[in-house]
GROMACS .gro file of C-alpha atoms in nm:
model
  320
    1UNK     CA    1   6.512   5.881  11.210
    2UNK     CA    2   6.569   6.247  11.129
    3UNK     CA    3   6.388   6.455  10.845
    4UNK     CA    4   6.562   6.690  10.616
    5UNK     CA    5   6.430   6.893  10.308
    6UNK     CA    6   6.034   6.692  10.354
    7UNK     CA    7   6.209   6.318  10.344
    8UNK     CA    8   6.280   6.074  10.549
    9UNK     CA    9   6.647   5.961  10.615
   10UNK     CA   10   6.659   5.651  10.768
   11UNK     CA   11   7.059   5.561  10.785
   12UNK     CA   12   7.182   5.948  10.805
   13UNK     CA   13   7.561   5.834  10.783
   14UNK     CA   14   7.463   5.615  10.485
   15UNK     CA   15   7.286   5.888  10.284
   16UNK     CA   16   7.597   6.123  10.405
   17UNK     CA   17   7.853   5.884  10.211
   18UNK     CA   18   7.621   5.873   9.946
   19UNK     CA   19   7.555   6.225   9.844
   20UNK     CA   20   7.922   6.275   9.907
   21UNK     CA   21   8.021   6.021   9.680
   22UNK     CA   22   7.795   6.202   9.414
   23UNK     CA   23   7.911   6.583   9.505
   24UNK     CA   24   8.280   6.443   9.440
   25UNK     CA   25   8.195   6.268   9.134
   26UNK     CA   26   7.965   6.598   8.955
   27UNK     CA   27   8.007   6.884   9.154
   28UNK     CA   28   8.346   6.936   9.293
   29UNK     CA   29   8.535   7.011   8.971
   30UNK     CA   30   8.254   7.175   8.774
   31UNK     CA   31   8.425   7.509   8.652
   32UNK     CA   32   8.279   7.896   8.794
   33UNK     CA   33   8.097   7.928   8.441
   34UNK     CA   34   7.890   7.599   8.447
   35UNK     CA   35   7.827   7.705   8.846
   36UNK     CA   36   7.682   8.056   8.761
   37UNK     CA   37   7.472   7.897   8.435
   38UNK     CA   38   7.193   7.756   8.653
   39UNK     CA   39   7.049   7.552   8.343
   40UNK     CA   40   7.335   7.373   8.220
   41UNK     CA   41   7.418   7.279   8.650
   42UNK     CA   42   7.068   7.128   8.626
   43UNK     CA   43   7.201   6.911   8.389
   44UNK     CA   44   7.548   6.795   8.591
   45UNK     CA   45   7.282   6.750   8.910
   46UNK     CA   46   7.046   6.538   8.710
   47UNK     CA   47   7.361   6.301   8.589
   48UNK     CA   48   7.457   6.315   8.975
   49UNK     CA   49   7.106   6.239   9.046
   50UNK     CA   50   7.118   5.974   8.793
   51UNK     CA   51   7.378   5.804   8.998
   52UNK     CA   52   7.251   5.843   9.319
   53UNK     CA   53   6.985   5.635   9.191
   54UNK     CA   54   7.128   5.396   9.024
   55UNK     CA   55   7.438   5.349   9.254
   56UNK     CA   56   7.307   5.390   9.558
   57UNK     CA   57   6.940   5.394   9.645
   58UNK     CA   58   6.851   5.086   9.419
   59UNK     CA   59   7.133   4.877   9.640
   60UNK     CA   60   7.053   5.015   9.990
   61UNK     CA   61   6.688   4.972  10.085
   62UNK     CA   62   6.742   5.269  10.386
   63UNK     CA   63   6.834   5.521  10.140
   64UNK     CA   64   6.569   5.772  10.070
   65UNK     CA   65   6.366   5.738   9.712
   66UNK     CA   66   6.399   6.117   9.630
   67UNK     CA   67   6.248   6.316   9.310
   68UNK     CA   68   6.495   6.487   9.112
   69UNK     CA   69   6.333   6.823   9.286
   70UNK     CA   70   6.423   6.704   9.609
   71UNK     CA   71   6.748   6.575   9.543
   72UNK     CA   72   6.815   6.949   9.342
   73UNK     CA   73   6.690   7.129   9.651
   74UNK     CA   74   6.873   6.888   9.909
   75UNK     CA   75   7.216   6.954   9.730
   76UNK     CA   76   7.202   7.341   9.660
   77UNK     CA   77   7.087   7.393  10.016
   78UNK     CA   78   7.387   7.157  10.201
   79UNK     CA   79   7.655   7.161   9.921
   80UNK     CA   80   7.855   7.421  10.046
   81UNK     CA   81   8.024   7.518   9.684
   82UNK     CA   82   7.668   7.525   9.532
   83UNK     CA   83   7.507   7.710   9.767
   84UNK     CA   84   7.819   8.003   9.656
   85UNK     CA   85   7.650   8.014   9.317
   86UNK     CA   86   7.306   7.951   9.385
   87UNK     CA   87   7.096   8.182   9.607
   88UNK     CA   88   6.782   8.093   9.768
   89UNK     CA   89   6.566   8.331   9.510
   90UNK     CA   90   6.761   8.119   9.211
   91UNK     CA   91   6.706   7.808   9.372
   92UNK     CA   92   6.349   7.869   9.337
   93UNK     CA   93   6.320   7.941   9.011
   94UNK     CA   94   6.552   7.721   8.865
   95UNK     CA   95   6.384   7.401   8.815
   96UNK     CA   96   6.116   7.550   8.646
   97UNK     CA   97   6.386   7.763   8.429
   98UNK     CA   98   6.560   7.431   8.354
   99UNK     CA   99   6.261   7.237   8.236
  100UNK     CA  100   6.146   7.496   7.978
  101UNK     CA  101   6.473   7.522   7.807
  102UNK     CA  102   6.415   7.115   7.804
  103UNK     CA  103   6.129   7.157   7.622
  104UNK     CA  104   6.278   7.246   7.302
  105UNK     CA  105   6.565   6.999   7.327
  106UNK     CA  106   6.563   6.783   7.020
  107UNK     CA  107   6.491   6.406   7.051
  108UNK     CA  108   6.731   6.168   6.815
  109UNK     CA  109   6.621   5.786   6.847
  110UNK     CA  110   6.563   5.464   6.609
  111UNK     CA  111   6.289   5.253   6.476
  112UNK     CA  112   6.392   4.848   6.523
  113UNK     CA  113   6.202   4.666   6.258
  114UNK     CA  114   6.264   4.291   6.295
  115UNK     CA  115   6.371   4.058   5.995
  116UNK     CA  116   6.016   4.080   5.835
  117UNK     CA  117   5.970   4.411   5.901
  118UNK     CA  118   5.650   4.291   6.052
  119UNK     CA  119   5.696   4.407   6.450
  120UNK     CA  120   5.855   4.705   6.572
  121UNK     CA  121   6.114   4.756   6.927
  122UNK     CA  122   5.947   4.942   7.228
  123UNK     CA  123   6.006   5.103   7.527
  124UNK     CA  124   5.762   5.144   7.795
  125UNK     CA  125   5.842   5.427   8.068
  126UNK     CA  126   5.906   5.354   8.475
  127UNK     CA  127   5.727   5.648   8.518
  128UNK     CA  128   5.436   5.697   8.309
  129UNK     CA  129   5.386   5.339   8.182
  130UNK     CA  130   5.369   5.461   7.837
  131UNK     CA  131   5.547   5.322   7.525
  132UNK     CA  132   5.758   5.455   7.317
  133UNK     CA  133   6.094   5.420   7.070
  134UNK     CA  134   6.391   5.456   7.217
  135UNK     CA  135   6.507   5.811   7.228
  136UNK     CA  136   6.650   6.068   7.436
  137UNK     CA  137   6.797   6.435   7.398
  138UNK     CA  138   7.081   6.536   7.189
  139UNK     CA  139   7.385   6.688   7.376
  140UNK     CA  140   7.487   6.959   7.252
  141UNK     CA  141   7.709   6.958   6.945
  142UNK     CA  142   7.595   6.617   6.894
  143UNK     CA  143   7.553   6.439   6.586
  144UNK     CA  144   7.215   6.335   6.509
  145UNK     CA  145   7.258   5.932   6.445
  146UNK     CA  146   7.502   5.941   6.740
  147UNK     CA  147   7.270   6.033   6.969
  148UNK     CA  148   7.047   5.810   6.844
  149UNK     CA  149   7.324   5.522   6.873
  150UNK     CA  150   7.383   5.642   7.199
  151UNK     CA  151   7.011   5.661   7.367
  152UNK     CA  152   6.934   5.314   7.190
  153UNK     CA  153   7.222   5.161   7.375
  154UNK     CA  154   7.142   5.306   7.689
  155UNK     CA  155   6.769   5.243   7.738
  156UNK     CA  156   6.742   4.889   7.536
  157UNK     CA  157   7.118   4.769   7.577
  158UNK     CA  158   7.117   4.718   7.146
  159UNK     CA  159   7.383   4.819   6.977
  160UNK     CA  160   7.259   4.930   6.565
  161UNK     CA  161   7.625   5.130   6.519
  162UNK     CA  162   7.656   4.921   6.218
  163UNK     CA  163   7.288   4.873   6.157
  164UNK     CA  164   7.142   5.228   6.135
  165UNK     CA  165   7.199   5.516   5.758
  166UNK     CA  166   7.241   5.887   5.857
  167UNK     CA  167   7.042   5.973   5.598
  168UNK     CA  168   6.765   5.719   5.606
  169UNK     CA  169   6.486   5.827   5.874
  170UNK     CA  170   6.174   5.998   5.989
  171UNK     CA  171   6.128   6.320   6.198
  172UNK     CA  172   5.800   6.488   6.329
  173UNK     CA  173   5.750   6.805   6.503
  174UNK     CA  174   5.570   6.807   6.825
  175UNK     CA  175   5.478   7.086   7.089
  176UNK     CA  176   5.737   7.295   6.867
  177UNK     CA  177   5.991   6.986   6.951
  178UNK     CA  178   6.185   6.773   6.671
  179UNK     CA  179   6.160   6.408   6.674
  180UNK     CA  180   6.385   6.255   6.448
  181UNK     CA  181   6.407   5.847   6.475
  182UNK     CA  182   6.650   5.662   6.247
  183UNK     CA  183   6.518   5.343   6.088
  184UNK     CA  184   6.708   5.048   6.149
  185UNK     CA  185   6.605   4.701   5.960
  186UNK     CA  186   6.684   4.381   5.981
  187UNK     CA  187   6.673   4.250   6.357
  188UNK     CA  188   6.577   3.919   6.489
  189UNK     CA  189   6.299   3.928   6.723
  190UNK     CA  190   6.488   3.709   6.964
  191UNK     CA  191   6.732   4.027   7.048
  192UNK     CA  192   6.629   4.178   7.349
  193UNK     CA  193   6.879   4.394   7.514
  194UNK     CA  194   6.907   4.482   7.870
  195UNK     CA  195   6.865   4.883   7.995
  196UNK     CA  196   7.181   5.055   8.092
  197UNK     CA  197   7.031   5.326   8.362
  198UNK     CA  198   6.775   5.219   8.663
  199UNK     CA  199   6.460   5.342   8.684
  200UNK     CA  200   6.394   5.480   8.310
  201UNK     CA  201   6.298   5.183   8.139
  202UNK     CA  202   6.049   4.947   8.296
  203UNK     CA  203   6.039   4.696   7.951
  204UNK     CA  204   6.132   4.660   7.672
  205UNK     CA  205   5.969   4.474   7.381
  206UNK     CA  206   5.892   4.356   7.035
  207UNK     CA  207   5.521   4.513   6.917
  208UNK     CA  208   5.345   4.370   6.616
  209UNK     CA  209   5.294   4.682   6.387
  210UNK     CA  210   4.912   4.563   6.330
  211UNK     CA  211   4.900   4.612   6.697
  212UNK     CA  212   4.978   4.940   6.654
  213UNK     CA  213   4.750   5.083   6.363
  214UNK     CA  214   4.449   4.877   6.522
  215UNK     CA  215   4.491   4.956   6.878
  216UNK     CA  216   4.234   5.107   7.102
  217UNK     CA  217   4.117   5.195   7.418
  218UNK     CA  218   4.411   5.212   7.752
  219UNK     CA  219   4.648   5.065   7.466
  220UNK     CA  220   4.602   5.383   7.224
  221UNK     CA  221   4.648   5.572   7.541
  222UNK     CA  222   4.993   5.406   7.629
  223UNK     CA  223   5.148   5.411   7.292
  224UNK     CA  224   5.020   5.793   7.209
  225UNK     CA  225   5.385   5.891   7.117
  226UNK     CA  226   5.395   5.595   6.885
  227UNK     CA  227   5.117   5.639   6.664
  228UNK     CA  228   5.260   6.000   6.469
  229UNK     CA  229   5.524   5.789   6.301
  230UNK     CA  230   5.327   5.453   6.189
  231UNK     CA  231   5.223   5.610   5.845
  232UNK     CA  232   5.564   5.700   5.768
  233UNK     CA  233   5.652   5.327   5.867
  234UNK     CA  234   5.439   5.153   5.705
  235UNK     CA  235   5.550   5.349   5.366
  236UNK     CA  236   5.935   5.247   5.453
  237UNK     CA  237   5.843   4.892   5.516
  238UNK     CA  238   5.698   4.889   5.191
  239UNK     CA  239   5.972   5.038   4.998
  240UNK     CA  240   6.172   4.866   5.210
  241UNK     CA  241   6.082   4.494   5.066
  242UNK     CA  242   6.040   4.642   4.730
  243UNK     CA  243   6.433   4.707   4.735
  244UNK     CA  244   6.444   5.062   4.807
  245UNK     CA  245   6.702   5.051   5.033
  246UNK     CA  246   6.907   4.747   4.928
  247UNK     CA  247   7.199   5.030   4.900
  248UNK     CA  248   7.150   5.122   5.257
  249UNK     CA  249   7.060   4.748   5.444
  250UNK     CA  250   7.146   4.509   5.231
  251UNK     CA  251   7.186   4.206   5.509
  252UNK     CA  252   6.804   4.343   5.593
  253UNK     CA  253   6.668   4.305   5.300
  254UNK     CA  254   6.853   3.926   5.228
  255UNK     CA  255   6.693   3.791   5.572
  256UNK     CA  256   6.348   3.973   5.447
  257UNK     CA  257   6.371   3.791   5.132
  258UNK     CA  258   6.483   3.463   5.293
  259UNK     CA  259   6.167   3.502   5.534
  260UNK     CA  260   5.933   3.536   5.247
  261UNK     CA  261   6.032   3.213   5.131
  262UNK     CA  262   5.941   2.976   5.390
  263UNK     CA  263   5.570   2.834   5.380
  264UNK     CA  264   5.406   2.825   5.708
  265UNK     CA  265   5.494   3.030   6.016
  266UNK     CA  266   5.651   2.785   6.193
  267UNK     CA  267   5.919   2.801   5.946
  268UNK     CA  268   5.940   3.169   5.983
  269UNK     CA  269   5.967   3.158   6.362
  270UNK     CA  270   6.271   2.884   6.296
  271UNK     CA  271   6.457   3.149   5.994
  272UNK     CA  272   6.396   3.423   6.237
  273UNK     CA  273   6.627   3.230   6.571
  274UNK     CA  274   6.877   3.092   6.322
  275UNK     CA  275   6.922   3.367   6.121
  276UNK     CA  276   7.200   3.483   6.351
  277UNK     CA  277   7.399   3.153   6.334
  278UNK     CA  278   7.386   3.149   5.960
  279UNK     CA  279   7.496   3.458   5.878
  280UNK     CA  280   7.671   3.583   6.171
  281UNK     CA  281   7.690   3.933   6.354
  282UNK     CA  282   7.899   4.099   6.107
  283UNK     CA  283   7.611   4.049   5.823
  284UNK     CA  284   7.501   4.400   5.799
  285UNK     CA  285   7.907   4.496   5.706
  286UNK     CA  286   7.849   4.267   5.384
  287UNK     CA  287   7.873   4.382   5.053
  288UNK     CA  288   7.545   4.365   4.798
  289UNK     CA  289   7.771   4.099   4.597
  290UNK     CA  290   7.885   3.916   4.919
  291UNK     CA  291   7.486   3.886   4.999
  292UNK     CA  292   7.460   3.723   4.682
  293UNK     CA  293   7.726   3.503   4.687
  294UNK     CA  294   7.563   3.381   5.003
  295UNK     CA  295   7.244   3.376   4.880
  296UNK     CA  296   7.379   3.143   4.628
  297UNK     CA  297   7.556   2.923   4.805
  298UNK     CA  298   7.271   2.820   5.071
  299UNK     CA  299   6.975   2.864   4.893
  300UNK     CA  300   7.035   2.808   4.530
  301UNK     CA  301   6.947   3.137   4.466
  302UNK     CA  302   7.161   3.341   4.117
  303UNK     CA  303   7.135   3.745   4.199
  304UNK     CA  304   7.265   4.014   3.958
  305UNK     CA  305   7.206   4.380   3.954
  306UNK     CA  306   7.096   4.508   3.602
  307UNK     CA  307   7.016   4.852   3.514
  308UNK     CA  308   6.686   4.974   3.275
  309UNK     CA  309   6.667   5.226   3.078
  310UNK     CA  310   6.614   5.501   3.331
  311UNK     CA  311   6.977   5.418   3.515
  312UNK     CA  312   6.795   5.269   3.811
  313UNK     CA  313   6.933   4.928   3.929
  314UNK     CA  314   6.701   4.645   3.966
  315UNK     CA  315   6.797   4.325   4.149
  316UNK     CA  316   6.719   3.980   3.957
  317UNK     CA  317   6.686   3.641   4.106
  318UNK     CA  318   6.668   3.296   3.962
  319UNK     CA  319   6.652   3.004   4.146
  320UNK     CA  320   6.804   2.640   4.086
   0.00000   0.00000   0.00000
């Protein structure tokens, strides 16, 4: 067993192919002016730490579990093209350089609301254990929903391309860091999605928003990034089932209406696994008069938009 850079290496050939595998994959072809701007290489070494991870080390028990500090320092101090560009002075510096110009990186996520906008989609950390939406940073020149389209899909394995409005969402500012988390109506509570990356997201799961409001104690503790957004929720999900938003979600707001009607919660557990098979995957895609010709047809249910006098359209049902 021989030690390199204050870790073990157990299977030295092993970790050789490894790390080469990863300089050929991020390093090799990175051009002179990503090379000589330290911060942005941080960024190409954490995606090649990324896969070291997740390619490697998760499926061979003898590779080393390395921090993203150690793996940095390994690879500057034995790649021979990065040690060209980064000298032992930068290479001390430049983790700490990195992670203050991540600091004011903006975040771009979602907010899942299931069909009765009742329970919320969370995230809990490998690391920390804490809870959160799923988020992530915005690349740069990236469009705000597609990054939030983006980091959904990669930490929870949900797709909500077709479920999510640019223009509908909620955005805090913390430590001088924007937050801005697109609401996205509508799920069923059975979808739970698998994370793309290793060793980011420990869980992921459906929270009851009373949870939320009335936690306390370790809970509060764990879901501290939560709890700056649940006013603003709360006042969507109420305009929300008003109709606000019938422009923006109308398949939401149909299965919210069809999970008012039931009455006991058994019924509503049944709405909520079938609603899938009734209406199918492309419901959010449906037109306001397609909802209503659906509505119609399975539960006797006559919609029509009509405007009052102050041009605002109102949505009428009457039932069989």
């Amino acid at each position: 067993m021989s030690d390199c850079n204050h870790f073990a290496i157990q299977d030295p050939e092993l970790f050789d192919t490894a790390m080469l595998d990863v300089y050929g994959r991020f390093i090799t072809l990175l051009p002179d002016d990503i090379l000589k701007d330290h911060v942005h290489l941080c960024f190409y070494l954490q995606e090649a730490y990324w896969w070291y991870c997740d390619k490697w080390q998760i499926r061979h028990d003898s590779l080393p579990s390395l921090k993203f500090n150690q793996f940095l320092n390994y690879a500057i101090e034995n790649n021979p093209l990065l040690r060209v560009f980064v000298t032992p002075k930068q290479q001390a510096s430049m983790l700490s350089q990195w992670k203050n110009y991540m600091k004011n990186i903006p975040l771009r996520g979602a907010i899942l609301l299931n069909a009765a906008c009742d329970s919320v989609l969370l995230v809990q950390s490998y690391s920390s254990g804490t809870w959160t939406f799923p988020r992530g940073k915005r690349n740069h020149g990236e469009d705000d929903h597609v990054c939030a389209i983006r980091e959904v899909l990669e930490e929870t394995g949900i797709d909500i391309t077709e479920k999510i409005h640019s223009n509908i969402y909620t955005e805090v500012t913390a430590s001088g860091k924007s937050i801005k988390l697109f609401y996205s109506p509508g799920w069923n509570r059975l979808t739970m999605g698998e994370p793309r990356t290793n060793f980011e997201i420990r869980k992921v799961q459906w929270i009851p928003l009373s949870d939320l409001r009335h936690c306390h104690g370790h809970f509060k503790y764990k879901t501290f990034d939560v709890l700056p957004f649940l006013d603003e929720i709360f006042t969507f999900c109420k305009g929300f089932k008003r109709g606000a938003f019938v422009k923006e979600f109308p398949g939401a707001l149909l299965l919210y209406k069809t999970l008012a009607r039931p009455e006991s919660k058994a019924q509503v557990a049944y709405q909520d696994r079938k609603s899938i098979e009734t209406f199918g995957p492309s419901l959010e895609r449906l037109s306001p008069d397609e909802m209503f010709r659906i509505n119609k047809q399975l539960f006797g249910i006559d919609s029509e938009f009509v405007n009052d006098d102050q041009g605002h359209s109102r949505q009428h049902h009457h039932s069989n």
